[in-house]
Short mmCIF file of C-alpha atoms in Angstrom, two decimals:
data_model
loop_
_atom_site.label_atom_id
_atom_site.label_comp_id
_atom_site.label_asym_id
_atom_site.label_seq_id
_atom_site.Cartn_x
_atom_site.Cartn_y
_atom_site.Cartn_z
CA MET A 1 30.01 1.11 -15.61
CA SER A 2 27.00 -1.13 -16.25
CA ASP A 3 26.35 -2.01 -19.87
CA GLN A 4 22.80 -0.76 -19.35
CA PRO A 5 21.83 2.48 -21.14
CA LEU A 6 22.18 5.61 -19.12
CA TRP A 7 18.40 6.04 -18.80
CA ALA A 8 18.22 2.65 -16.98
CA LEU A 9 20.82 3.48 -14.35
CA THR A 10 19.99 4.44 -10.78
CA ALA A 11 20.88 7.82 -9.41
CA GLY A 12 23.73 6.26 -7.45
CA GLN A 13 25.13 4.62 -10.59
CA LEU A 14 24.84 7.92 -12.52
CA ALA A 15 26.74 9.77 -9.79
CA GLN A 16 29.51 7.10 -9.89
CA ALA A 17 29.73 7.47 -13.66
CA PHE A 18 29.90 11.28 -13.40
CA ALA A 19 32.61 11.11 -10.75
CA ALA A 20 34.70 8.66 -12.81
CA GLY A 21 34.30 10.66 -16.01
CA ARG A 22 32.58 7.75 -17.80
CA ALA A 23 29.51 9.84 -18.52
CA THR A 24 28.35 13.40 -18.04
CA PRO A 25 25.03 14.83 -16.82
CA VAL A 26 24.48 16.10 -20.39
CA GLN A 27 24.79 12.63 -21.80
CA ALA A 28 22.53 11.21 -19.10
CA LEU A 29 19.88 13.83 -19.82
CA GLU A 30 20.05 13.17 -23.52
CA ALA A 31 19.46 9.45 -22.90
CA VAL A 32 16.57 10.13 -20.54
CA LEU A 33 14.97 12.61 -22.97
CA GLU A 34 15.22 10.07 -25.78
CA ARG A 35 13.59 7.54 -23.50
CA HIS A 36 10.85 10.01 -22.64
CA ASP A 37 10.20 10.68 -26.33
CA ALA A 38 9.93 6.93 -27.01
CA VAL A 39 7.68 5.83 -24.14
CA ASN A 40 5.82 8.82 -22.74
CA PRO A 41 3.37 8.92 -25.67
CA LEU A 42 2.33 5.41 -24.58
CA LEU A 43 2.32 6.12 -20.85
CA ASN A 44 1.23 9.76 -20.45
CA ALA A 45 3.39 9.93 -17.30
CA VAL A 46 5.03 13.38 -17.85
CA VAL A 47 2.49 16.05 -18.66
CA THR A 48 4.77 19.11 -18.71
CA LEU A 49 8.34 18.70 -19.97
CA ASP A 50 10.99 21.35 -19.38
CA ARG A 51 13.49 20.32 -22.03
CA ALA A 52 15.33 23.64 -22.20
CA GLY A 53 15.49 24.09 -18.43
CA ALA A 54 16.75 20.55 -17.93
CA GLN A 55 19.40 20.96 -20.56
CA ALA A 56 20.64 24.18 -18.92
CA ALA A 57 20.79 22.47 -15.52
CA ALA A 58 22.64 19.48 -17.00
CA TRP A 59 25.30 21.69 -18.59
CA ALA A 60 25.80 23.54 -15.33
CA SER A 61 26.12 20.25 -13.45
CA ALA A 62 28.60 18.87 -16.00
CA GLY A 63 30.80 21.89 -15.30
CA ARG A 64 30.72 21.24 -11.57
CA TRP A 65 31.63 17.57 -12.01
CA ALA A 66 34.49 18.50 -14.33
CA ARG A 67 35.87 20.98 -11.77
CA GLY A 68 35.45 18.51 -8.92
CA VAL A 69 32.89 20.61 -7.10
CA ALA A 70 29.72 18.58 -7.50
CA LEU A 71 27.02 19.53 -5.06
CA GLY A 72 26.24 16.01 -3.92
CA PRO A 73 24.97 12.60 -5.02
CA LEU A 74 22.02 13.99 -7.00
CA ASP A 75 23.98 16.65 -8.90
CA GLY A 76 23.13 16.12 -12.54
CA VAL A 77 20.58 13.35 -11.90
CA PRO A 78 17.38 13.82 -13.93
CA LEU A 79 14.16 13.51 -11.92
CA THR A 80 10.50 14.47 -12.12
CA ILE A 81 8.16 16.44 -9.84
CA LYS A 82 4.56 15.45 -9.16
CA ASP A 83 2.16 18.01 -10.60
CA ASN A 84 0.73 19.00 -7.22
CA ILE A 85 4.13 20.28 -6.00
CA LEU A 86 4.84 23.84 -7.12
CA THR A 87 7.84 24.32 -9.39
CA ALA A 88 8.97 27.80 -10.32
CA GLY A 89 8.46 28.78 -13.95
CA LEU A 90 6.83 25.46 -14.78
CA ARG A 91 3.09 24.80 -15.21
CA SER A 92 1.67 23.28 -12.08
CA THR A 93 -1.88 22.18 -12.57
CA TRP A 94 -2.82 19.85 -9.71
CA GLY A 95 -4.62 17.87 -12.43
CA SER A 96 -7.39 20.45 -12.59
CA ALA A 97 -8.79 22.92 -15.07
CA CYS A 98 -8.90 25.33 -12.10
CA TYR A 99 -5.11 25.60 -12.46
CA ALA A 100 -4.68 24.75 -16.16
CA ASP A 101 -2.49 27.77 -16.87
CA PHE A 102 -0.98 28.34 -13.40
CA VAL A 103 2.78 28.94 -13.42
CA PRO A 104 4.18 29.58 -9.91
CA GLU A 105 6.93 32.10 -9.31
CA ARG A 106 8.76 30.08 -6.64
CA ASP A 107 9.53 26.50 -5.81
CA GLU A 108 7.92 24.66 -2.98
CA THR A 109 10.53 23.94 -0.31
CA PRO A 110 11.50 20.33 -1.34
CA VAL A 111 11.91 21.41 -4.99
CA ALA A 112 14.10 24.34 -3.97
CA ARG A 113 16.28 21.96 -1.97
CA LEU A 114 16.64 19.61 -4.95
CA ARG A 115 17.63 22.45 -7.24
CA ALA A 116 20.17 23.64 -4.70
CA ALA A 117 21.58 20.10 -4.70
CA GLY A 118 22.08 20.22 -8.49
CA ALA A 119 19.29 17.86 -9.50
CA VAL A 120 18.04 18.20 -13.10
CA ILE A 121 14.26 18.72 -13.11
CA LEU A 122 12.77 17.09 -16.23
CA GLY A 123 9.14 18.19 -15.72
CA LYS A 124 5.84 17.42 -14.01
CA THR A 125 4.06 14.06 -13.73
CA ASN A 126 0.36 13.37 -14.06
CA VAL A 127 -2.03 13.28 -11.13
CA PRO A 128 -5.79 12.84 -10.52
CA GLU A 129 -7.64 16.10 -9.96
CA PHE A 130 -6.60 17.60 -6.57
CA THR A 131 -4.80 14.28 -5.88
CA VAL A 132 -7.77 12.87 -3.92
CA GLN A 133 -8.35 9.69 -5.96
CA GLY A 134 -6.51 6.41 -6.20
CA VAL A 135 -6.29 6.39 -9.98
CA THR A 136 -4.31 8.78 -12.21
CA ASP A 137 -6.71 10.37 -14.74
CA ASN A 138 -8.06 13.86 -15.27
CA ALA A 139 -9.89 15.99 -17.81
CA LEU A 140 -6.75 18.02 -18.65
CA PHE A 141 -4.40 15.25 -19.67
CA GLY A 142 -6.25 11.95 -19.58
CA PRO A 143 -5.14 8.71 -17.97
CA THR A 144 -1.64 7.50 -17.14
CA ARG A 145 -0.92 3.87 -17.99
CA ASN A 146 1.12 1.27 -16.15
CA PRO A 147 4.40 0.48 -17.92
CA TRP A 148 4.02 -3.22 -16.95
CA ASN A 149 0.77 -3.39 -18.88
CA LEU A 150 -0.58 -0.36 -20.78
CA SER A 151 -4.18 -1.51 -20.39
CA LEU A 152 -3.90 -1.13 -16.65
CA THR A 153 -3.59 1.89 -14.29
CA PRO A 154 -0.52 2.49 -12.08
CA GLY A 155 -2.94 3.69 -9.38
CA GLY A 156 -2.64 7.11 -7.80
CA SER A 157 -2.29 9.74 -7.00
CA SER A 158 1.41 9.40 -7.83
CA GLY A 159 0.65 7.32 -10.94
CA GLY A 160 2.50 9.58 -13.33
CA ALA A 161 5.54 9.59 -11.14
CA VAL A 162 5.81 5.81 -10.75
CA ALA A 163 5.19 5.28 -14.48
CA ALA A 164 8.04 7.65 -15.26
CA VAL A 165 10.53 6.12 -12.82
CA ALA A 166 9.67 2.49 -13.71
CA SER A 167 10.00 3.12 -17.44
CA GLY A 168 13.29 5.02 -17.36
CA ILE A 169 12.12 8.68 -17.38
CA GLY A 170 14.47 9.60 -14.56
CA PRO A 171 15.51 7.32 -11.69
CA LEU A 172 13.68 9.35 -9.02
CA ALA A 173 10.48 11.29 -8.54
CA LEU A 174 9.38 13.77 -5.93
CA CYS A 175 5.83 12.88 -4.84
CA THR A 176 3.20 13.32 -2.15
CA ASP A 177 1.34 10.85 0.01
CA GLY A 178 -1.99 11.89 1.57
CA GLY A 179 -3.55 8.51 2.10
CA GLY A 180 -1.19 6.06 0.42
CA SER A 181 -0.49 8.03 -2.79
CA ILE A 182 3.23 7.11 -2.81
CA ARG A 183 3.13 3.60 -1.38
CA ARG A 184 0.33 2.02 -3.43
CA PRO A 185 1.48 3.23 -6.86
CA ALA A 186 5.07 2.25 -5.98
CA ALA A 187 3.76 -1.25 -5.30
CA HIS A 188 1.93 -1.33 -8.63
CA ALA A 189 5.13 -0.36 -10.49
CA GLY A 190 7.76 -2.46 -8.64
CA LEU A 191 9.41 0.51 -7.02
CA ILE A 192 10.52 1.82 -3.61
CA GLY A 193 8.29 4.48 -2.09
CA LEU A 194 8.67 6.30 1.19
CA LYS A 195 6.02 8.22 3.05
CA PRO A 196 8.10 10.14 5.59
CA SER A 197 7.09 10.89 9.17
CA ARG A 198 4.91 13.96 9.57
CA GLY A 199 7.04 17.09 9.72
CA LEU A 200 10.26 15.47 8.50
CA VAL A 201 10.07 17.15 5.05
CA PRO A 202 9.16 20.84 5.37
CA ARG A 203 6.56 22.26 2.97
CA ARG A 204 6.13 25.93 2.18
CA HIS A 205 4.92 27.90 -0.81
CA GLY A 206 2.70 25.13 -2.13
CA PHE A 207 -0.93 24.54 -3.06
CA PRO A 208 -3.51 24.75 -0.24
CA ALA A 209 -3.23 21.83 2.18
CA ILE A 210 -6.71 20.32 1.67
CA LEU A 211 -5.63 17.14 3.50
CA ASP A 212 -4.07 19.18 6.29
CA ALA A 213 -0.87 17.68 7.67
CA PHE A 214 -1.92 14.15 6.60
CA GLU A 215 -0.21 14.73 3.23
CA VAL A 216 3.56 14.68 3.15
CA VAL A 217 6.24 14.90 0.43
CA GLY A 218 8.48 11.91 -0.21
CA PRO A 219 10.63 10.08 -2.77
CA VAL A 220 9.97 7.23 -5.20
CA GLY A 221 12.89 5.40 -6.77
CA ARG A 222 14.16 2.11 -8.16
CA CYS A 223 16.43 1.31 -5.19
CA VAL A 224 16.59 2.13 -1.50
CA GLY A 225 19.86 3.98 -1.86
CA ASP A 226 18.37 6.51 -4.27
CA VAL A 227 15.38 7.02 -1.96
CA CYS A 228 17.73 7.67 0.92
CA ALA A 229 19.76 10.11 -1.15
CA MET A 230 16.68 12.19 -2.00
CA LEU A 231 15.36 12.09 1.55
CA ARG A 232 18.64 13.44 2.94
CA ILE A 233 18.28 16.46 0.62
CA ILE A 234 14.60 17.33 1.09
CA ALA A 235 14.24 16.41 4.79
CA ASP A 236 15.44 17.83 8.04
CA ALA A 237 17.28 14.59 8.77
CA GLY A 238 20.74 13.08 9.03
CA GLU A 239 22.29 9.90 7.74
CA VAL A 240 20.44 6.57 7.57
CA ALA A 241 20.97 4.42 10.65
CA ALA A 242 22.98 1.22 10.77
CA PRO A 243 21.08 -1.93 9.69
CA PRO A 244 18.68 -2.91 12.46
CA VAL A 245 19.13 -6.36 14.02
CA GLY A 246 16.46 -8.57 15.52
CA GLN A 247 13.47 -6.31 14.88
CA ARG A 248 10.11 -7.31 16.36
CA ILE A 249 7.79 -7.23 13.35
CA ALA A 250 4.00 -7.65 13.48
CA PHE A 251 2.84 -9.26 10.23
CA ILE A 252 -0.75 -8.09 9.61
CA PRO A 253 -2.09 -9.88 6.50
CA ARG A 254 -5.47 -8.09 6.42
CA PHE A 255 -7.50 -5.43 8.16
CA GLY A 256 -10.64 -6.87 9.70
CA GLU A 257 -12.79 -8.51 7.05
CA ALA A 258 -11.49 -6.40 4.18
CA PRO A 259 -10.61 -8.66 1.22
CA VAL A 260 -7.09 -8.99 -0.20
CA ASP A 261 -6.18 -10.31 -3.66
CA PRO A 262 -4.88 -13.87 -3.17
CA ALA A 263 -1.69 -13.24 -5.18
CA ILE A 264 -0.96 -10.26 -2.95
CA ALA A 265 -1.63 -12.22 0.18
CA ALA A 266 0.71 -15.02 -0.87
CA SER A 267 3.50 -12.65 -1.98
CA VAL A 268 3.39 -10.57 1.18
CA ALA A 269 3.37 -13.71 3.35
CA GLY A 270 6.52 -14.66 1.44
CA ALA A 271 8.09 -11.31 2.35
CA ALA A 272 7.32 -11.97 6.00
CA GLU A 273 9.08 -15.30 5.73
CA ARG A 274 12.10 -13.65 4.13
CA LEU A 275 12.30 -11.12 6.93
CA ALA A 276 12.15 -13.91 9.48
CA GLY A 277 14.95 -15.65 7.59
CA LEU A 278 17.08 -12.52 8.08
CA GLY A 279 16.82 -12.97 11.81
CA HIS A 280 13.87 -10.75 12.71
CA GLY A 281 11.08 -11.84 15.00
CA VAL A 282 7.95 -11.95 12.91
CA GLU A 283 4.59 -12.54 14.60
CA ARG A 284 1.39 -12.85 12.59
CA LEU A 285 -1.57 -10.82 13.88
CA ASP A 286 -4.97 -11.95 12.59
CA ASP A 287 -8.32 -10.25 13.25
CA PHE A 288 -6.55 -6.86 13.25
CA ALA A 289 -9.07 -4.01 13.66
CA LEU A 290 -7.12 -1.04 15.00
CA ALA A 291 -7.06 0.83 11.66
CA GLU A 292 -10.78 0.41 10.91
CA PRO A 293 -11.95 3.56 12.78
CA VAL A 294 -9.45 5.70 10.77
CA ASN A 295 -10.55 4.16 7.46
CA ALA A 296 -14.21 4.85 8.40
CA ILE A 297 -13.65 8.59 8.77
CA TRP A 298 -11.32 9.18 5.83
CA SER A 299 -14.04 10.56 3.62
CA VAL A 300 -14.58 13.43 6.13
CA VAL A 301 -10.97 14.52 5.58
CA SER A 302 -10.95 14.47 1.77
CA GLU A 303 -14.48 15.65 1.15
CA THR A 304 -14.24 18.58 3.57
CA GLY A 305 -10.93 19.61 2.01
CA VAL A 306 -12.27 19.58 -1.53
CA ALA A 307 -15.41 21.53 -0.48
CA TRP A 308 -13.23 24.17 1.20
CA LEU A 309 -11.02 24.55 -1.87
CA LEU A 310 -13.87 24.96 -4.34
CA ASP A 311 -15.71 27.34 -2.05
CA ALA A 312 -12.59 29.44 -1.72
CA HIS A 313 -12.38 29.68 -5.53
CA LEU A 314 -16.01 30.77 -5.69
CA LYS A 315 -15.58 33.37 -3.00
CA LEU A 316 -12.75 34.89 -5.04
CA GLY A 317 -15.04 35.03 -8.08
CA ARG A 318 -13.11 32.31 -9.89
CA ASP A 319 -14.62 29.56 -11.95
CA ALA A 320 -14.25 26.05 -10.48
CA PRO A 321 -14.61 23.79 -13.55
CA VAL A 322 -14.10 20.34 -11.98
CA GLN A 323 -14.91 16.80 -12.96
CA PRO A 324 -18.27 15.38 -11.82
CA GLY A 325 -16.64 13.09 -9.22
CA ILE A 326 -14.86 16.04 -7.62
CA ALA A 327 -18.03 18.14 -7.63
CA ALA A 328 -19.84 15.29 -5.88
CA MET A 329 -17.08 15.06 -3.29
CA ALA A 330 -17.39 18.79 -2.59
CA GLU A 331 -21.20 18.54 -2.22
CA ARG A 332 -20.78 15.73 0.33
CA GLY A 333 -18.07 17.74 2.08
CA ARG A 334 -20.45 20.69 2.50
CA GLY A 335 -22.78 18.31 4.31
CA HIS A 336 -20.18 17.53 7.01
CA SER A 337 -20.50 19.53 10.17
CA ALA A 338 -17.92 20.94 12.57
CA SER A 339 -19.00 18.21 14.92
CA ASP A 340 -18.16 15.59 12.25
CA TYR A 341 -14.71 17.10 11.78
CA LEU A 342 -14.06 17.24 15.54
CA GLY A 343 -15.29 13.68 15.85
CA MET A 344 -12.77 12.71 13.18
CA LEU A 345 -9.96 14.30 15.15
CA ARG A 346 -11.01 12.48 18.29
CA THR A 347 -11.10 9.23 16.39
CA ILE A 348 -7.54 9.79 15.21
CA GLU A 349 -6.43 10.66 18.73
CA ALA A 350 -7.88 7.40 20.07
CA ALA A 351 -6.30 5.48 17.22
CA GLY A 352 -2.94 7.03 18.01
CA GLU A 353 -3.10 5.80 21.55
CA ALA A 354 -3.99 2.26 20.34
CA PHE A 355 -1.06 2.18 17.93
CA GLU A 356 1.30 3.59 20.54
CA ALA A 357 0.45 0.62 22.67
CA LEU A 358 1.00 -1.71 19.70
CA PHE A 359 4.48 -0.17 19.12
CA SER A 360 5.40 -0.96 22.74
CA ARG A 361 5.22 -4.61 21.66
CA PHE A 362 6.61 -4.33 18.11
CA ASP A 363 9.23 -2.25 16.38
CA LEU A 364 7.61 -2.39 12.96
CA LEU A 365 4.40 -3.42 11.23
CA LEU A 366 4.31 -5.41 7.97
CA THR A 367 1.21 -5.29 5.75
CA PRO A 368 0.39 -5.45 2.04
CA ALA A 369 0.84 -2.06 0.39
CA THR A 370 -2.46 -2.45 -1.46
CA ALA A 371 -5.31 -4.89 -1.36
CA ALA A 372 -5.77 -5.19 -5.15
CA GLN A 373 -3.60 -5.47 -8.23
CA PRO A 374 -3.85 -2.73 -10.90
CA TRP A 375 -7.24 -2.52 -12.63
CA PRO A 376 -8.20 -1.43 -16.20
CA VAL A 377 -7.62 2.16 -17.32
CA GLY A 378 -10.95 3.95 -17.35
CA GLN A 379 -12.17 2.51 -14.02
CA THR A 380 -11.90 4.59 -10.88
CA HIS A 381 -11.29 1.57 -8.63
CA PRO A 382 -11.59 -2.23 -8.59
CA GLU A 383 -15.14 -3.17 -7.74
CA VAL A 384 -14.41 -6.72 -6.66
CA ILE A 385 -11.44 -8.08 -4.61
CA ASP A 386 -11.19 -11.82 -4.01
CA GLY A 387 -14.83 -12.30 -4.94
CA GLN A 388 -16.13 -9.55 -2.62
CA SER A 389 -17.62 -6.27 -3.72
CA VAL A 390 -15.75 -3.22 -2.47
CA GLY A 391 -16.11 0.53 -2.57
CA PRO A 392 -13.77 3.22 -3.93
CA ARG A 393 -11.20 2.68 -1.17
CA GLY A 394 -11.44 -1.09 -0.91
CA HIS A 395 -7.97 -1.37 -2.58
CA ALA A 396 -6.56 1.33 -0.21
CA VAL A 397 -7.38 -0.01 3.28
CA PHE A 398 -3.71 -0.49 4.34
CA THR A 399 -2.30 2.99 3.97
CA ALA A 400 -4.43 5.88 5.28
CA PHE A 401 -3.93 5.15 8.98
CA ALA A 402 -0.21 6.01 8.69
CA ASN A 403 -1.14 9.44 7.24
CA ALA A 404 -3.66 10.10 9.99
CA LEU A 405 -1.15 9.21 12.73
CA GLY A 406 1.95 10.77 11.09
CA LEU A 407 3.79 7.44 10.86
CA PRO A 408 6.48 6.65 8.27
CA GLY A 409 5.77 3.94 5.71
CA LEU A 410 8.00 2.23 3.22
CA THR A 411 6.90 0.15 0.24
CA LEU A 412 9.28 -2.53 -1.07
CA PRO A 413 8.82 -4.98 -3.90
CA ALA A 414 7.87 -8.55 -3.01
CA ARG A 415 7.71 -11.49 -5.36
CA PRO A 416 5.64 -10.67 -8.50
CA GLY A 417 2.27 -12.22 -9.09
CA PRO A 418 1.63 -15.25 -11.34
CA ASP A 419 1.01 -12.80 -14.22
CA GLY A 420 4.40 -11.15 -13.69
CA MET A 421 2.88 -7.91 -12.34
CA PRO A 422 4.64 -6.23 -9.44
CA ILE A 423 3.46 -6.69 -5.85
CA GLY A 424 4.62 -4.54 -2.92
CA PHE A 425 4.63 -4.87 0.84
CA GLN A 426 4.62 -2.05 3.40
CA LEU A 427 6.65 -1.52 6.50
CA ILE A 428 5.29 0.97 9.06
CA GLY A 429 7.17 2.27 12.06
CA PRO A 430 6.52 4.69 14.94
CA GLN A 431 6.91 8.38 14.16
CA GLY A 432 10.56 9.27 13.53
CA SER A 433 11.69 5.76 12.63
CA ASP A 434 12.23 6.60 8.93
CA ASP A 435 15.94 5.74 9.17
CA ARG A 436 15.15 2.31 10.66
CA LEU A 437 12.70 1.54 7.88
CA LEU A 438 15.20 2.54 5.18
CA ALA A 439 18.04 0.63 6.80
CA LEU A 440 15.94 -2.55 6.97
CA GLY A 441 14.78 -1.92 3.39
CA ALA A 442 18.39 -1.72 2.23
CA VAL A 443 19.23 -5.03 3.89
CA TYR A 444 16.17 -6.74 2.39
CA GLU A 445 17.07 -5.33 -1.07
CA GLN A 446 20.65 -6.51 -0.79
CA ALA A 447 19.52 -9.97 0.26
CA PHE A 448 16.77 -10.48 -2.26
CA GLY A 449 17.40 -7.97 -5.07
CA GLY A 450 15.18 -5.29 -6.50
CA PHE A 451 12.52 -5.47 -9.11
CA PRO A 452 13.49 -5.45 -12.85
CA MET A 453 12.44 -2.63 -15.14
CA PRO A 454 9.46 -3.34 -17.35
CA VAL A 455 9.48 -3.69 -21.07
CA VAL A 456 6.90 -1.09 -21.97
CA SER A 457 4.36 -3.16 -23.80
CA GLY A 458 0.65 -3.92 -23.99
CA GLY A 459 -2.18 -2.53 -26.09
CA LYS A 460 -4.10 0.62 -25.42
CA ASP A 461 -7.82 0.31 -24.78
#
């Protein structure tokens, strides 16, 4: 077994140790809990810890491994659940005072599948209110900090999840991605993040779907193998395909005139060169504008959803104590008409046809995962990228189109920036090509290695 501490091992390494009798799930959990107690006060990644429940699950798993009847590769592996995914008997707040004391009676489908596979659920990770912002902060729990630099955000909305995984609070996290909420934070933390194809991971018994089917559940981990292992449990899918050979990859360095941080641009261009060196056909596409119509209508989706949710609370006679930014979103959402929403759907339909034509020429698309590096805690978004002023989603231009069109997307670590901070690139495929993305990701990881774990350091603001 590796000489690394148990909390630093991947899920695959833990399963090997359990099978060989070199460690038990109880020992692994003890190590992860000690790590949590040491670093979570600095990070604020886990907001609800189920110490007793995790210990009971670890003991049960240890018994199965001892009897040779383990339930699979995640039996006994500690992991976290994003706080917008319902988890039976465990506070699930969605980052909002509206649900501050809500404890669901049953698991959402992916959580139930993980429990049935023997996974040890540590607790819930922090999110922005209603998971509609790209930074992880809320009035209930405060901000989550990036383990690579505590003065910076890990992004959002899966910021708590990536901070936990990157720092050793479990090797995997169950997350959601409604507009890039898995892929961008994974890039900011040096992790692997998969947004599955629409419909691949079933969701029932959860919070209201305010982003409709644009939001999907997916895994975040430190290696591709772990992400594959979780996907096989939570998804209606089979084994990962054989490594693809000679893929036709469209390298898209920017969307229209939207700015990209120079360090990100250079790192992602390097990833394109690496993929070409592995024998894939990589063609650079400049002046790319196919995603711009989708980015332009994204506010209709999120603002209408928030307005509907708060109005539903009010109709039931419940208080809706939300942060000012969320209240402003709801007010804007009430101003959108049915015609606006129908127009949004027609825009997505047209974009789908355009991307279908693009995928007749290319197997995969390669883009940056995010246009900006992490920004200071306390700011909702970077206001300037490469010298240009940008709005709240200026950092997020590369991700939402995949949600609108139901496409799978995989974030992988590229070379770090000059300051040592992680940088990620994104691979997008046609709907249903999740296995191809993961197979290519595994080959890339094997050839060039993963990203190291951070030393949790840096001063609080």
